[in-house]
Amino acid sequence: MSIVLGYDESPGARRALSVAIEVSASFGEPLVLVYGAAAPGSLGEEYQAHRDALHQAGRVALDHALQEAEQAGVPATVEIIDRKPAQALIDAASRHDARFIVVGTWGESPMRGVLLGSTPHKLLHLSSTPVLCVPIEH
């Protein structure tokens, strides 16, 4: 089994990283750090440039998270997946037999999540893997 974390360096994701490292250490399971990098469109030079930029941002974010996990002694791997974040996390959870998917929240209202389609909101409705939503600190 494993713990899957959606990570993008947002304030909510940074707090979720701390919780995911703690949970991974407690269960003695590896941490899978995931960045969903779905670029809009499907073909052409503009799509490729956007995709490359998303992958670069994902690599930077995941490198930071990987360093924190390694410093805590938690084995971790990284994945940049060309899907929207919620689907990327669901896919990774399935492939890695995840015990939990961990995501941070921005402290947004439930209505905002419904209207804008937040990743935590989507996961709570679509994932068959338990989802641990970590609020930002107040």
XYZ file of C-alpha atoms in Angstrom:
138
model
C 0.000 0.000 0.000
C 0.958 3.650 -0.239
C -0.161 7.180 0.522
C -0.854 9.403 -2.501
C -0.498 13.173 -2.155
C -1.633 15.802 -4.633
C 1.025 18.504 -4.509
C 1.330 21.895 -6.215
C 3.130 24.084 -3.622
C -0.046 25.968 -2.698
C -0.468 26.800 1.018
C -2.956 23.950 1.395
C -0.657 21.501 -0.376
C 2.287 22.448 1.831
C 0.279 21.669 4.964
C -1.039 18.466 3.351
C 2.569 17.434 2.660
C 3.355 17.584 6.382
C 0.307 15.460 7.176
C 1.053 12.992 4.364
C 4.630 12.549 5.582
C 3.345 11.913 9.105
C 0.736 9.406 7.878
C 3.248 7.627 5.619
C 5.712 7.321 8.495
C 2.986 6.089 10.867
C 1.856 3.346 8.487
C 5.381 2.593 7.239
C 4.214 3.081 3.664
C 5.801 4.962 0.774
C 4.532 8.350 -0.315
C 3.577 8.955 -3.950
C 3.751 12.654 -4.816
C 1.461 13.504 -7.736
C 1.105 16.591 -9.913
C -1.798 16.684 -12.387
C -0.575 18.509 -15.500
C -3.435 18.526 -17.973
C -2.817 21.225 -20.555
C -5.833 22.680 -22.354
C -6.248 21.700 -25.972
C -4.826 18.647 -27.613
C -2.512 19.530 -30.494
C -0.219 22.171 -31.835
C 2.664 24.308 -30.752
C 0.688 26.258 -28.134
C -0.473 23.023 -26.484
C 3.086 21.690 -26.394
C 4.430 24.914 -24.870
C 1.721 24.897 -22.188
C 2.296 21.201 -21.476
C 6.044 21.760 -21.146
C 5.475 24.688 -18.761
C 3.108 22.605 -16.613
C 5.607 19.742 -16.486
C 8.405 22.122 -15.466
C 6.248 23.615 -12.691
C 5.359 20.095 -11.570
C 8.999 18.992 -11.474
C 9.974 21.997 -9.341
C 7.063 21.500 -6.929
C 7.600 17.761 -6.609
C 11.355 18.147 -6.125
C 10.685 20.373 -3.108
C 8.187 17.891 -1.682
C 10.519 14.953 -2.348
C 13.318 16.683 -0.404
C 11.013 17.155 2.604
C 9.918 13.512 2.520
C 13.527 12.319 2.260
C 14.566 14.559 5.183
C 11.815 12.913 7.250
C 13.037 9.449 6.246
C 9.897 8.637 4.240
C 10.471 6.817 0.944
C 8.773 8.739 -1.852
C 8.359 8.765 -5.607
C 7.040 11.469 -7.911
C 4.637 11.355 -10.825
C 3.608 14.077 -13.249
C 0.430 12.880 -14.913
C -1.123 14.449 -18.027
C -4.620 14.562 -16.545
C -6.606 17.013 -14.470
C -5.577 16.851 -10.806
C -8.520 14.842 -9.437
C -8.301 12.206 -12.167
C -4.493 12.086 -11.890
C -4.811 11.353 -8.162
C -7.490 8.705 -8.674
C -5.342 7.006 -11.328
C -2.228 7.076 -9.132
C -4.187 5.781 -6.125
C -5.427 2.833 -8.164
C -1.991 1.961 -9.575
C -0.248 2.260 -6.188
C -2.909 0.556 -4.067
C -3.265 3.711 -1.980
C -4.558 3.612 1.569
C -5.472 7.326 1.284
C -5.353 10.224 -1.120
C -4.210 13.346 0.744
C -5.037 16.830 -0.581
C -4.900 20.298 0.841
C -7.760 22.741 0.760
C -7.729 26.487 0.291
C -10.419 27.068 2.878
C -12.948 27.718 0.168
C -16.646 27.513 0.836
C -18.548 24.400 -0.257
C -20.474 26.477 -2.813
C -17.260 27.807 -4.336
C -15.975 24.251 -4.613
C -19.137 23.159 -6.391
C -19.070 26.096 -8.789
C -15.366 25.998 -9.561
C -14.895 22.244 -9.321
C -12.200 22.064 -6.666
C -9.998 18.991 -6.610
C -10.950 17.986 -3.028
C -14.649 18.298 -3.889
C -14.241 16.150 -7.012
C -12.243 13.533 -5.127
C -14.837 13.238 -2.381
C -17.450 12.415 -5.003
C -15.437 10.339 -7.491
C -12.767 8.440 -5.581
C -13.249 4.934 -4.264
C -10.043 5.461 -2.237
C -10.553 7.321 1.075
C -9.662 11.008 0.795
C -8.004 12.986 3.590
C -8.629 16.730 3.094
C -6.201 18.897 5.038
C -7.340 22.466 5.750
C -4.931 25.378 5.681
C -3.870 26.639 9.089
C -5.735 29.651 10.410
